[in-house]
Amino acid sequence: MSGPEFSPRPHGIRRGAALTLVFGVVLATAAATNCLPHDDDSAPRPLSARAAASTVDREDVARAAAEAAAKGKSGTEAAEEVVSRSGDRWGAVYDKQEYEEFRKALEGEYTGVGLGARRTSEGRVEVARVQPDSPAERAGIRAGDRLLAIDGSDVSRRPVTEVVALLRGSSGTDVALELERDGRRWSRTLTRALLTTETVTVEQLPDGAVVIRVSSFTKGSGERVRKAVREAPAGSGVLLDLRGNDGGLVSEAVAAASAFLDGGLVATYDVRGEQLALHARQGGDTERPVVTLVDAGTMSAAELVTGALKDRGRAVTVGTRTFGKGSVQMPSKLPDGSVAELTVGHYRTPSGHSVDGKGIAPDLVAPEGAEKRAQTVLSGLGGGS
């Protein structure tokens, strides 16, 4: 296994591994804190602050795993212990099942019940969205329903990402939910299923502008963004909504940025001191007005797109500061088939700005009513009728 990845995964929290160069993760099972506005059982958002350079190399991890296996002990657990002591916040060890789950996630599939969750300003955990034709929809659950407990465990004090993790599991297994709507409490037992996510949605506003919402950069999402831009009415502007986008495949992020660029630099990154670069494809739309919507849940691959369009003067950015995940992880296979992932470098925007631990500040800060403000800005740029 070779090639770097960009994966927001704090050590001590198990996740799936990436198959190729990756910013962010599409699959996660928990997080350390709860500071983001919403989450989703197809793409939970990890919530730690920044990565540290790894103080252990992959040879050390592989050696520990091999020595443990030779003694009849778990090589995966031994590797996890080495990584957890290394000081590498994003270091990870994944077992075979997690690796396979993540492979499916990168293909736009996940196992869950079709619920998105968020914490309200009053501190309640509620359903943010219900995926069409999912177990949750068939059970009559609606957006806005309050989520009280999962399998008998009270979720009121849990980070939203832990709530999301409890919704996940193997296909065909059951999960019992306790909910509340309009003061009435009830229970539903749902059977988890393999679901397909639609990561790119397109909407045309009354003024002719086009809203392209990208929830994560799974396989094919970059081309769907490019297609949406090509098919947008002539002269209309684009509102690119990357709020809550937790990352995905860097190739898809580059493809999405390429929809608005005609070649040129998207980002630079280093891997153990070697400087490398990512470039946009040629032939993108460089004339259409663009506004990018971001928030604290915009991370990794989504920050790569945000930084590229902002630094190159291709988009006005509206919202709040992005997450700040810009470290590079390198995965390697261990003797027992598990995967170790260690931080080996960081990436920068075209202007040379470091994203890791800092995020990207929007051109226009709009903690409230960001989408309305973005539409106003887009109209001012000539992107609406």
C-alpha positions as YAML, in Angstrom:
chain: A
units: angstrom
residues:
- id: 1
  name: MET
  ca: [0.00, 0.00, 0.00]
- id: 2
  name: SER
  ca: [1.42, 3.39, -0.91]
- id: 3
  name: GLY
  ca: [0.48, 7.01, -1.41]
- id: 4
  name: PRO
  ca: [-0.38, 9.69, 1.14]
- id: 5
  name: GLU
  ca: [-3.82, 10.43, 2.45]
- id: 6
  name: PHE
  ca: [-5.36, 13.31, 4.32]
- id: 7
  name: SER
  ca: [-7.50, 11.76, 7.02]
- id: 8
  name: PRO
  ca: [-9.09, 13.53, 10.03]
- id: 9
  name: ARG
  ca: [-8.86, 10.75, 12.50]
- id: 10
  name: PRO
  ca: [-7.64, 11.42, 16.08]
- id: 11
  name: HIS
  ca: [-5.70, 8.52, 17.58]
- id: 12
  name: GLY
  ca: [-7.62, 6.27, 19.92]
- id: 13
  name: ILE
  ca: [-10.73, 6.49, 17.73]
- id: 14
  name: ARG
  ca: [-11.00, 3.64, 15.25]
- id: 15
  name: ARG
  ca: [-12.01, 4.34, 11.66]
- id: 16
  name: GLY
  ca: [-11.77, 2.91, 8.17]
- id: 17
  name: ALA
  ca: [-8.65, 3.38, 6.09]
- id: 18
  name: ALA
  ca: [-8.32, 5.17, 2.77]
- id: 19
  name: LEU
  ca: [-7.61, 3.42, -0.49]
- id: 20
  name: THR
  ca: [-5.77, 6.28, -2.16]
- id: 21
  name: LEU
  ca: [-4.80, 9.92, -1.67]
- id: 22
  name: VAL
  ca: [-7.50, 11.17, 0.67]
- id: 23
  name: PHE
  ca: [-8.43, 14.42, 2.42]
- id: 24
  name: GLY
  ca: [-10.75, 13.75, 5.30]
- id: 25
  name: VAL
  ca: [-12.86, 10.69, 5.91]
- id: 26
  name: VAL
  ca: [-16.30, 9.69, 4.83]
- id: 27
  name: LEU
  ca: [-16.62, 7.06, 7.51]
- id: 28
  name: ALA
  ca: [-15.98, 7.62, 11.20]
- id: 29
  name: THR
  ca: [-17.17, 6.11, 14.41]
- id: 30
  name: ALA
  ca: [-16.54, 8.72, 17.10]
- id: 31
  name: ALA
  ca: [-14.86, 12.00, 17.95]
- id: 32
  name: ALA
  ca: [-13.28, 13.69, 20.90]
- id: 33
  name: THR
  ca: [-15.43, 16.80, 21.30]
- id: 34
  name: ASN
  ca: [-18.70, 18.22, 20.03]
- id: 35
  name: CYS
  ca: [-18.30, 21.62, 18.43]
- id: 36
  name: LEU
  ca: [-19.74, 21.26, 14.96]
- id: 37
  name: PRO
  ca: [-23.29, 22.20, 14.00]
- id: 38
  name: HIS
  ca: [-24.46, 18.89, 12.56]
- id: 39
  name: ASP
  ca: [-23.51, 15.37, 11.68]
- id: 40
  name: ASP
  ca: [-24.67, 12.52, 9.52]
- id: 41
  name: ASP
  ca: [-24.64, 8.76, 9.90]
- id: 42
  name: SER
  ca: [-23.10, 8.47, 6.44]
- id: 43
  name: ALA
  ca: [-20.34, 10.96, 7.12]
- id: 44
  name: PRO
  ca: [-19.76, 11.87, 10.76]
- id: 45
  name: ARG
  ca: [-17.40, 14.74, 11.48]
- id: 46
  name: PRO
  ca: [-14.35, 14.26, 13.71]
- id: 47
  name: LEU
  ca: [-13.87, 17.22, 16.01]
- id: 48
  name: SER
  ca: [-10.25, 17.51, 17.11]
- id: 49
  name: ALA
  ca: [-8.15, 20.56, 16.50]
- id: 50
  name: ARG
  ca: [-4.83, 19.82, 14.79]
- id: 51
  name: ALA
  ca: [-2.36, 17.14, 13.87]
- id: 52
  name: ALA
  ca: [1.16, 16.76, 15.15]
- id: 53
  name: ALA
  ca: [4.02, 15.35, 13.13]
- id: 54
  name: SER
  ca: [4.45, 11.68, 13.82]
- id: 55
  name: THR
  ca: [7.21, 10.68, 16.22]
- id: 56
  name: VAL
  ca: [7.08, 7.06, 15.10]
- id: 57
  name: ASP
  ca: [7.61, 5.59, 11.65]
- id: 58
  name: ARG
  ca: [5.80, 2.74, 9.97]
- id: 59
  name: GLU
  ca: [8.71, 0.36, 10.51]
- id: 60
  name: ASP
  ca: [8.29, 0.77, 14.28]
- id: 61
  name: VAL
  ca: [4.60, 0.02, 14.05]
- id: 62
  name: ALA
  ca: [5.09, -2.98, 11.75]
- id: 63
  name: ARG
  ca: [7.82, -4.35, 14.02]
- id: 64
  name: ALA
  ca: [5.58, -4.07, 17.11]
- id: 65
  name: ALA
  ca: [2.74, -5.82, 15.26]
- id: 66
  name: ALA
  ca: [5.00, -8.62, 14.02]
- id: 67
  name: GLU
  ca: [6.55, -9.20, 17.46]
- id: 68
  name: ALA
  ca: [3.11, -9.37, 19.09]
- id: 69
  name: ALA
  ca: [1.85, -11.80, 16.45]
- id: 70
  name: ALA
  ca: [4.90, -14.02, 16.99]
- id: 71
  name: LYS
  ca: [3.94, -14.25, 20.67]
- id: 72
  name: GLY
  ca: [0.38, -15.15, 19.84]
- id: 73
  name: LYS
  ca: [-0.94, -11.71, 20.74]
- id: 74
  name: SER
  ca: [-2.93, -9.21, 18.69]
- id: 75
  name: GLY
  ca: [-0.71, -7.39, 16.21]
- id: 76
  name: THR
  ca: [-3.40, -4.79, 15.65]
- id: 77
  name: GLU
  ca: [-3.61, -3.97, 19.35]
- id: 78
  name: ALA
  ca: [0.17, -3.74, 19.63]
- id: 79
  name: ALA
  ca: [0.28, -1.37, 16.66]
- id: 80
  name: GLU
  ca: [-2.48, 0.74, 18.19]
- id: 81
  name: GLU
  ca: [-0.52, 1.05, 21.41]
- id: 82
  name: VAL
  ca: [2.58, 2.27, 19.56]
- id: 83
  name: VAL
  ca: [0.59, 4.81, 17.59]
- id: 84
  name: SER
  ca: [-1.31, 6.06, 20.63]
- id: 85
  name: ARG
  ca: [2.00, 6.75, 22.42]
- id: 86
  name: SER
  ca: [3.54, 8.46, 19.41]
- id: 87
  name: GLY
  ca: [1.94, 11.88, 19.86]
- id: 88
  name: ASP
  ca: [0.49, 11.65, 16.35]
- id: 89
  name: ARG
  ca: [-3.03, 12.95, 16.89]
- id: 90
  name: TRP
  ca: [-4.22, 11.64, 13.56]
- id: 91
  name: GLY
  ca: [-2.34, 8.35, 13.72]
- id: 92
  name: ALA
  ca: [-4.55, 5.31, 13.28]
- id: 93
  name: VAL
  ca: [-4.66, 1.55, 13.04]
- id: 94
  name: TYR
  ca: [-7.60, 0.00, 11.18]
- id: 95
  name: ASP
  ca: [-8.71, -3.60, 11.08]
- id: 96
  name: LYS
  ca: [-9.80, -5.40, 7.91]
- id: 97
  name: GLN
  ca: [-13.49, -4.76, 8.43]
- id: 98
  name: GLU
  ca: [-13.00, -1.03, 8.93]
- id: 99
  name: TYR
  ca: [-10.88, -0.92, 5.80]
- id: 100
  name: GLU
  ca: [-13.59, -2.61, 3.78]
- id: 101
  name: GLU
  ca: [-16.27, -0.32, 5.18]
- id: 102
  name: PHE
  ca: [-14.26, 2.71, 4.21]
- id: 103
  name: ARG
  ca: [-13.74, 1.34, 0.71]
- id: 104
  name: LYS
  ca: [-17.51, 1.18, 0.37]
- id: 105
  name: ALA
  ca: [-17.88, 4.68, 1.81]
- id: 106
  name: LEU
  ca: [-15.52, 6.08, -0.81]
- id: 107
  name: GLU
  ca: [-17.77, 4.47, -3.41]
- id: 108
  name: GLY
  ca: [-20.69, 6.43, -1.93]
- id: 109
  name: GLU
  ca: [-22.13, 3.61, 0.19]
- id: 110
  name: TYR
  ca: [-22.52, 3.27, 3.95]
- id: 111
  name: THR
  ca: [-24.29, 1.09, 6.48]
- id: 112
  name: GLY
  ca: [-26.80, 2.88, 8.66]
- id: 113
  name: VAL
  ca: [-30.44, 3.82, 9.06]
- id: 114
  name: GLY
  ca: [-30.51, 7.00, 6.97]
- id: 115
  name: LEU
  ca: [-30.54, 9.61, 9.73]
- id: 116
  name: GLY
  ca: [-28.56, 12.82, 10.00]
- id: 117
  name: ALA
  ca: [-28.22, 14.26, 13.52]
- id: 118
  name: ARG
  ca: [-27.44, 17.67, 14.98]
- id: 119
  name: ARG
  ca: [-27.41, 19.43, 18.33]
- id: 120
  name: THR
  ca: [-29.77, 22.38, 18.59]
- id: 121
  name: SER
  ca: [-29.02, 25.71, 20.28]
- id: 122
  name: GLU
  ca: [-31.04, 24.39, 23.24]
- id: 123
  name: GLY
  ca: [-28.64, 21.45, 23.54]
- id: 124
  name: ARG
  ca: [-31.03, 18.76, 22.26]
- id: 125
  name: VAL
  ca: [-30.04, 16.07, 19.78]
- id: 126
  name: GLU
  ca: [-32.48, 15.99, 16.91]
- id: 127
  name: VAL
  ca: [-32.87, 14.47, 13.47]
- id: 128
  name: ALA
  ca: [-31.34, 16.81, 10.91]
- id: 129
  name: ARG
  ca: [-32.45, 14.90, 7.82]
- id: 130
  name: VAL
  ca: [-33.94, 11.60, 6.74]
- id: 131
  name: GLN
  ca: [-32.61, 9.91, 3.64]
- id: 132
  name: PRO
  ca: [-35.30, 8.94, 1.15]
- id: 133
  name: ASP
  ca: [-36.12, 5.23, 0.94]
- id: 134
  name: SER
  ca: [-34.13, 4.46, 4.08]
- id: 135
  name: PRO
  ca: [-35.11, 2.46, 7.19]
- id: 136
  name: ALA
  ca: [-35.67, 5.76, 9.02]
- id: 137
  name: GLU
  ca: [-38.04, 7.12, 6.38]
- id: 138
  name: ARG
  ca: [-39.99, 3.86, 6.24]
- id: 139
  name: ALA
  ca: [-40.35, 4.02, 10.04]
- id: 140
  name: GLY
  ca: [-41.99, 7.45, 9.78]
- id: 141
  name: ILE
  ca: [-39.15, 9.39, 11.39]
- id: 142
  name: ARG
  ca: [-38.97, 13.04, 10.32]
- id: 143
  name: ALA
  ca: [-36.42, 15.85, 10.39]
- id: 144
  name: GLY
  ca: [-36.89, 17.76, 13.64]
- id: 145
  name: ASP
  ca: [-37.77, 14.72, 15.75]
- id: 146
  name: ARG
  ca: [-35.86, 14.70, 19.01]
- id: 147
  name: LEU
  ca: [-33.53, 11.73, 19.50]
- id: 148
  name: LEU
  ca: [-33.53, 10.63, 23.15]
- id: 149
  name: ALA
  ca: [-31.80, 7.25, 23.31]
- id: 150
  name: ILE
  ca: [-30.17, 4.58, 21.14]
- id: 151
  name: ASP
  ca: [-30.34, 0.96, 22.29]
- id: 152
  name: GLY
  ca: [-31.38, 2.22, 25.71]
- id: 153
  name: SER
  ca: [-28.43, 4.58, 26.06]
- id: 154
  name: ASP
  ca: [-29.29, 8.23, 26.74]
- id: 155
  name: VAL
  ca: [-27.72, 10.42, 24.05]
- id: 156
  name: SER
  ca: [-28.46, 13.86, 25.52]
- id: 157
  name: ARG
  ca: [-24.91, 14.36, 26.82]
- id: 158
  name: ARG
  ca: [-23.05, 12.52, 24.08]
- id: 159
  name: PRO
  ca: [-21.13, 14.31, 21.31]
- id: 160
  name: VAL
  ca: [-23.16, 14.20, 18.13]
- id: 161
  name: THR
  ca: [-20.49, 12.13, 16.41]
- id: 162
  name: GLU
  ca: [-20.83, 9.46, 19.10]
- id: 163
  name: VAL
  ca: [-24.57, 9.48, 18.48]
- id: 164
  name: VAL
  ca: [-23.88, 8.95, 14.80]
- id: 165
  name: ALA
  ca: [-21.48, 6.11, 15.61]
- id: 166
  name: LEU
  ca: [-24.22, 4.33, 17.55]
- id: 167
  name: LEU
  ca: [-26.47, 4.49, 14.48]
- id: 168
  name: ARG
  ca: [-23.90, 2.65, 12.41]
- id: 169
  name: GLY
  ca: [-23.17, -1.06, 12.44]
- id: 170
  name: SER
  ca: [-23.35, -4.15, 10.29]
- id: 171
  name: SER
  ca: [-26.02, -4.48, 7.64]
- id: 172
  name: GLY
  ca: [-28.99, -6.50, 8.90]
- id: 173
  name: THR
  ca: [-28.47, -5.65, 12.58]
- id: 174
  name: ASP
  ca: [-31.13, -3.81, 14.60]
- id: 175
  name: VAL
  ca: [-30.92, -0.54, 16.48]
- id: 176
  name: ALA
  ca: [-33.62, 0.67, 18.88]
- id: 177
  name: LEU
  ca: [-34.38, 4.40, 18.93]
- id: 178
  name: GLU
  ca: [-36.36, 6.46, 21.43]
- id: 179
  name: LEU
  ca: [-37.74, 9.67, 19.95]
- id: 180
  name: GLU
  ca: [-39.99, 12.58, 20.79]
- id: 181
  name: ARG
  ca: [-42.26, 14.72, 18.60]
- id: 182
  name: ASP
  ca: [-44.56, 17.47, 19.86]
- id: 183
  name: GLY
  ca: [-44.22, 16.21, 23.42]
- id: 184
  name: ARG
  ca: [-45.07, 12.60, 22.53]
- id: 185
  name: ARG
  ca: [-42.45, 9.90, 23.07]
- id: 186
  name: TRP
  ca: [-42.27, 6.69, 21.09]
- id: 187
  name: SER
  ca: [-39.83, 3.91, 20.15]
- id: 188
  name: ARG
  ca: [-38.81, 2.38, 16.83]
- id: 189
  name: THR
  ca: [-36.51, -0.53, 16.08]
- id: 190
  name: LEU
  ca: [-34.76, -0.12, 12.73]
- id: 191
  name: THR
  ca: [-32.70, -2.59, 10.75]
- id: 192
  name: ARG
  ca: [-29.45, -1.18, 9.42]
- id: 193
  name: ALA
  ca: [-28.95, -1.43, 5.67]
- id: 194
  name: LEU
  ca: [-26.37, -0.67, 3.02]
- id: 195
  name: LEU
  ca: [-27.39, 2.72, 1.66]
- id: 196
  name: THR
  ca: [-26.18, 4.88, -1.19]
- id: 197
  name: THR
  ca: [-25.43, 8.53, -0.57]
- id: 198
  name: GLU
  ca: [-26.11, 11.36, -2.99]
- id: 199
  name: THR
  ca: [-23.24, 13.68, -2.18]
- id: 200
  name: VAL
  ca: [-23.98, 16.34, -4.82]
- id: 201
  name: THR
  ca: [-27.35, 18.03, -5.15]
- id: 202
  name: VAL
  ca: [-28.27, 20.88, -7.49]
- id: 203
  name: GLU
  ca: [-30.97, 23.52, -7.11]
- id: 204
  name: GLN
  ca: [-31.83, 26.49, -9.30]
- id: 205
  name: LEU
  ca: [-32.94, 29.62, -7.46]
- id: 206
  name: PRO
  ca: [-35.73, 31.90, -8.71]
- id: 207
  name: ASP
  ca: [-33.18, 34.48, -9.85]
- id: 208
  name: GLY
  ca: [-31.48, 31.91, -12.07]
- id: 209
  name: ALA
  ca: [-28.46, 31.23, -9.82]
- id: 210
  name: VAL
  ca: [-27.54, 27.59, -9.23]
- id: 211
  name: VAL
  ca: [-26.81, 26.11, -5.80]
- id: 212
  name: ILE
  ca: [-24.46, 23.09, -5.82]
- id: 213
  name: ARG
  ca: [-24.30, 21.37, -2.44]
- id: 214
  name: VAL
  ca: [-21.49, 18.87, -1.87]
- id: 215
  name: SER
  ca: [-21.67, 16.86, 1.36]
- id: 216
  name: SER
  ca: [-18.46, 14.86, 0.75]
- id: 217
  name: PHE
  ca: [-16.04, 14.04, -2.04]
- id: 218
  name: THR
  ca: [-16.78, 10.39, -2.77]
- id: 219
  name: LYS
  ca: [-16.16, 8.71, -6.10]
- id: 220
  name: GLY
  ca: [-17.77, 10.63, -8.96]
- id: 221
  name: SER
  ca: [-18.68, 13.74, -6.98]
- id: 222
  name: GLY
  ca: [-16.10, 15.91, -8.72]
- id: 223
  name: GLU
  ca: [-17.49, 15.07, -12.15]
- id: 224
  name: ARG
  ca: [-21.03, 15.73, -10.92]
- id: 225
  name: VAL
  ca: [-19.94, 19.22, -9.86]
- id: 226
  name: ARG
  ca: [-18.35, 19.79, -13.26]
- id: 227
  name: LYS
  ca: [-21.53, 18.58, -14.98]
- id: 228
  name: ALA
  ca: [-23.71, 20.88, -12.87]
- id: 229
  name: VAL
  ca: [-21.55, 23.88, -13.80]
- id: 230
  name: ARG
  ca: [-21.60, 22.99, -17.50]
- id: 231
  name: GLU
  ca: [-25.39, 22.65, -17.45]
- id: 232
  name: ALA
  ca: [-26.06, 25.83, -15.47]
- id: 233
  name: PRO
  ca: [-27.90, 28.51, -17.49]
- id: 234
  name: ALA
  ca: [-25.62, 30.90, -19.34]
- id: 235
  name: GLY
  ca: [-24.76, 33.94, -17.27]
- id: 236
  name: SER
  ca: [-25.97, 32.46, -13.99]
- id: 237
  name: GLY
  ca: [-23.81, 32.38, -10.91]
- id: 238
  name: VAL
  ca: [-22.98, 29.36, -8.75]
- id: 239
  name: LEU
  ca: [-23.35, 29.08, -5.00]
- id: 240
  name: LEU
  ca: [-21.04, 26.22, -3.99]
- id: 241
  name: ASP
  ca: [-22.20, 25.00, -0.58]
- id: 242
  name: LEU
  ca: [-19.45, 23.12, 1.26]
- id: 243
  name: ARG
  ca: [-20.87, 23.49, 4.76]
- id: 244
  name: GLY
  ca: [-20.52, 20.28, 6.76]
- id: 245
  name: ASN
  ca: [-18.40, 18.69, 4.02]
- id: 246
  name: ASP
  ca: [-15.93, 16.45, 5.83]
- id: 247
  name: GLY
  ca: [-13.68, 15.60, 2.90]
- id: 248
  name: GLY
  ca: [-13.14, 12.55, 0.75]
- id: 249
  name: LEU
  ca: [-10.99, 11.66, -2.23]
- id: 250
  name: VAL
  ca: [-8.52, 14.34, -3.19]
- id: 251
  name: SER
  ca: [-8.88, 13.43, -6.87]
- id: 252
  name: GLU
  ca: [-12.56, 14.32, -6.60]
- id: 253
  name: ALA
  ca: [-11.78, 17.57, -4.80]
- id: 254
  name: VAL
  ca: [-9.34, 18.55, -7.54]
- id: 255
  name: ALA
  ca: [-11.95, 17.66, -10.18]
- id: 256
  name: ALA
  ca: [-14.51, 19.86, -8.41]
- id: 257
  name: ALA
  ca: [-12.10, 22.80, -8.21]
- id: 258
  name: SER
  ca: [-11.31, 22.26, -11.88]
- id: 259
  name: ALA
  ca: [-14.93, 23.09, -12.73]
- id: 260
  name: PHE
  ca: [-14.06, 26.73, -12.02]
- id: 261
  name: LEU
  ca: [-10.40, 26.86, -13.08]
- id: 262
  name: ASP
  ca: [-8.44, 26.52, -16.30]
- id: 263
  name: GLY
  ca: [-5.47, 24.56, -15.03]
- id: 264
  name: GLY
  ca: [-3.03, 25.90, -12.48]
- id: 265
  name: LEU
  ca: [-2.23, 25.16, -8.86]
- id: 266
  name: VAL
  ca: [-4.83, 23.76, -6.46]
- id: 267
  name: ALA
  ca: [-2.55, 23.00, -3.49]
- id: 268
  name: THR
  ca: [0.94, 21.98, -2.50]
- id: 269
  name: TYR
  ca: [1.82, 19.34, 0.07]
- id: 270
  name: ASP
  ca: [4.89, 17.70, 1.53]
- id: 271
  name: VAL
  ca: [5.54, 14.06, 2.28]
- id: 272
  name: ARG
  ca: [8.53, 13.60, 4.57]
- id: 273
  name: GLY
  ca: [10.11, 16.77, 3.20]
- id: 274
  name: GLU
  ca: [9.41, 16.16, -0.49]
- id: 275
  name: GLN
  ca: [7.36, 19.00, -2.00]
- id: 276
  name: LEU
  ca: [4.53, 17.96, -4.31]
- id: 277
  name: ALA
  ca: [1.73, 19.81, -6.09]
- id: 278
  name: LEU
  ca: [-1.85, 19.26, -7.20]
- id: 279
  name: HIS
  ca: [-3.04, 20.96, -10.40]
- id: 280
  name: ALA
  ca: [-6.49, 21.65, -11.83]
- id: 281
  name: ARG
  ca: [-7.60, 20.30, -15.15]
- id: 282
  name: GLN
  ca: [-7.81, 22.73, -18.01]
- id: 283
  name: GLY
  ca: [-11.07, 23.92, -19.55]
- id: 284
  name: GLY
  ca: [-13.08, 24.93, -16.47]
- id: 285
  name: ASP
  ca: [-15.53, 27.84, -16.38]
- id: 286
  name: THR
  ca: [-13.50, 30.90, -15.40]
- id: 287
  name: GLU
  ca: [-16.17, 33.53, -16.10]
- id: 288
  name: ARG
  ca: [-19.20, 32.51, -14.08]
- id: 289
  name: PRO
  ca: [-19.53, 34.30, -10.67]
- id: 290
  name: VAL
  ca: [-18.97, 31.92, -7.73]
- id: 291
  name: VAL
  ca: [-19.62, 32.18, -4.00]
- id: 292
  name: THR
  ca: [-18.47, 29.41, -1.67]
- id: 293
  name: LEU
  ca: [-20.37, 28.73, 1.56]
- id: 294
  name: VAL
  ca: [-18.28, 27.30, 4.43]
- id: 295
  name: ASP
  ca: [-18.51, 26.63, 8.15]
- id: 296
  name: ALA
  ca: [-16.69, 24.83, 10.99]
- id: 297
  name: GLY
  ca: [-17.72, 21.53, 9.43]
- id: 298
  name: THR
  ca: [-15.91, 22.32, 6.16]
- id: 299
  name: MET
  ca: [-12.76, 20.26, 6.37]
- id: 300
  name: SER
  ca: [-9.90, 18.56, 4.56]
- id: 301
  name: ALA
  ca: [-10.79, 18.08, 0.88]
- id: 302
  name: ALA
  ca: [-13.47, 20.75, 1.16]
- id: 303
  name: GLU
  ca: [-10.85, 23.14, 2.58]
- id: 304
  name: LEU
  ca: [-8.59, 22.28, -0.34]
- id: 305
  name: VAL
  ca: [-11.32, 23.39, -2.77]
- id: 306
  name: THR
  ca: [-12.13, 26.45, -0.67]
- id: 307
  name: GLY
  ca: [-8.50, 27.54, -0.48]
- id: 308
  name: ALA
  ca: [-7.88, 27.02, -4.18]
- id: 309
  name: LEU
  ca: [-10.90, 29.05, -5.31]
- id: 310
  name: LYS
  ca: [-10.28, 31.78, -2.75]
- id: 311
  name: ASP
  ca: [-6.54, 32.18, -3.29]
- id: 312
  name: ARG
  ca: [-6.91, 32.21, -7.04]
- id: 313
  name: GLY
  ca: [-9.58, 34.90, -6.91]
- id: 314
  name: ARG
  ca: [-12.19, 32.59, -8.34]
- id: 315
  name: ALA
  ca: [-14.76, 32.73, -5.54]
- id: 316
  name: VAL
  ca: [-15.94, 34.92, -2.70]
- id: 317
  name: THR
  ca: [-16.12, 32.88, 0.52]
- id: 318
  name: VAL
  ca: [-19.02, 33.40, 2.94]
- id: 319
  name: GLY
  ca: [-19.74, 31.79, 6.32]
- id: 320
  name: THR
  ca: [-17.47, 30.99, 9.26]
- id: 321
  name: ARG
  ca: [-13.90, 29.76, 9.62]
- id: 322
  name: THR
  ca: [-13.36, 26.24, 8.36]
- id: 323
  name: PHE
  ca: [-12.25, 23.27, 10.47]
- id: 324
  name: GLY
  ca: [-8.47, 23.35, 9.88]
- id: 325
  name: LYS
  ca: [-7.42, 19.84, 8.86]
- id: 326
  name: GLY
  ca: [-4.40, 19.97, 6.60]
- id: 327
  name: SER
  ca: [-2.16, 17.10, 7.62]
- id: 328
  name: VAL
  ca: [-1.04, 14.24, 5.40]
- id: 329
  name: GLN
  ca: [-1.20, 10.60, 6.48]
- id: 330
  name: MET
  ca: [0.55, 7.64, 4.84]
- id: 331
  name: PRO
  ca: [-1.14, 4.22, 5.16]
- id: 332
  name: SER
  ca: [0.79, 0.97, 5.20]
- id: 333
  name: LYS
  ca: [-0.35, -2.64, 5.55]
- id: 334
  name: LEU
  ca: [0.63, -4.60, 8.67]
- id: 335
  name: PRO
  ca: [1.41, -8.34, 8.76]
- id: 336
  name: ASP
  ca: [-2.08, -9.29, 9.96]
- id: 337
  name: GLY
  ca: [-3.80, -7.33, 7.19]
- id: 338
  name: SER
  ca: [-4.66, -4.30, 9.31]
- id: 339
  name: VAL
  ca: [-3.56, -0.84, 8.21]
- id: 340
  name: ALA
  ca: [-1.46, 1.73, 10.08]
- id: 341
  name: GLU
  ca: [-1.71, 5.38, 9.12]
- id: 342
  name: LEU
  ca: [0.82, 7.98, 10.30]
- id: 343
  name: THR
  ca: [1.15, 11.72, 9.75]
- id: 344
  name: VAL
  ca: [3.97, 12.50, 7.34]
- id: 345
  name: GLY
  ca: [3.36, 16.09, 6.24]
- id: 346
  name: HIS
  ca: [0.97, 19.00, 5.64]
- id: 347
  name: TYR
  ca: [-0.61, 20.80, 2.71]
- id: 348
  name: ARG
  ca: [-0.88, 24.50, 1.79]
- id: 349
  name: THR
  ca: [-3.20, 26.59, -0.36]
- id: 350
  name: PRO
  ca: [-1.94, 28.07, -3.65]
- id: 351
  name: SER
  ca: [-0.80, 31.24, -1.82]
- id: 352
  name: GLY
  ca: [1.23, 29.15, 0.60]
- id: 353
  name: HIS
  ca: [-1.12, 29.38, 3.58]
- id: 354
  name: SER
  ca: [-1.13, 26.49, 6.03]
- id: 355
  name: VAL
  ca: [-4.61, 25.17, 6.82]
- id: 356
  name: ASP
  ca: [-3.77, 22.72, 9.59]
- id: 357
  name: GLY
  ca: [-5.01, 23.92, 12.97]
- id: 358
  name: LYS
  ca: [-5.99, 27.29, 11.48]
- id: 359
  name: GLY
  ca: [-8.69, 26.74, 8.93]
- id: 360
  name: ILE
  ca: [-9.65, 29.26, 6.28]
- id: 361
  name: ALA
  ca: [-11.27, 32.57, 7.23]
- id: 362
  name: PRO
  ca: [-14.11, 33.54, 4.90]
- id: 363
  name: ASP
  ca: [-14.10, 36.82, 3.00]
- id: 364
  name: LEU
  ca: [-17.45, 37.64, 4.58]
- id: 365
  name: VAL
  ca: [-18.11, 36.33, 8.10]
- id: 366
  name: ALA
  ca: [-21.74, 35.31, 8.46]
- id: 367
  name: PRO
  ca: [-22.46, 33.14, 11.52]
- id: 368
  name: GLU
  ca: [-26.21, 33.64, 11.00]
- id: 369
  name: GLY
  ca: [-28.15, 33.62, 7.74]
- id: 370
  name: ALA
  ca: [-25.08, 32.66, 5.74]
- id: 371
  name: GLU
  ca: [-26.94, 31.27, 2.75]
- id: 372
  name: LYS
  ca: [-29.04, 34.42, 2.38]
- id: 373
  name: ARG
  ca: [-25.92, 36.57, 2.62]
- id: 374
  name: ALA
  ca: [-24.18, 34.39, 0.05]
- id: 375
  name: GLN
  ca: [-27.10, 34.76, -2.36]
- id: 376
  name: THR
  ca: [-26.96, 38.53, -1.93]
- id: 377
  name: VAL
  ca: [-23.23, 38.56, -2.65]
- id: 378
  name: LEU
  ca: [-23.71, 36.36, -5.70]
- id: 379
  name: SER
  ca: [-26.42, 38.67, -7.03]
- id: 380
  name: GLY
  ca: [-24.07, 41.61, -6.53]
- id: 381
  name: LEU
  ca: [-21.47, 39.82, -8.62]
- id: 382
  name: GLY
  ca: [-23.96, 39.52, -11.44]
- id: 383
  name: GLY
  ca: [-24.79, 35.90, -10.73]
- id: 384
  name: GLY
  ca: [-28.57, 36.35, -10.61]
- id: 385
  name: SER
  ca: [-31.20, 38.03, -12.69]
...
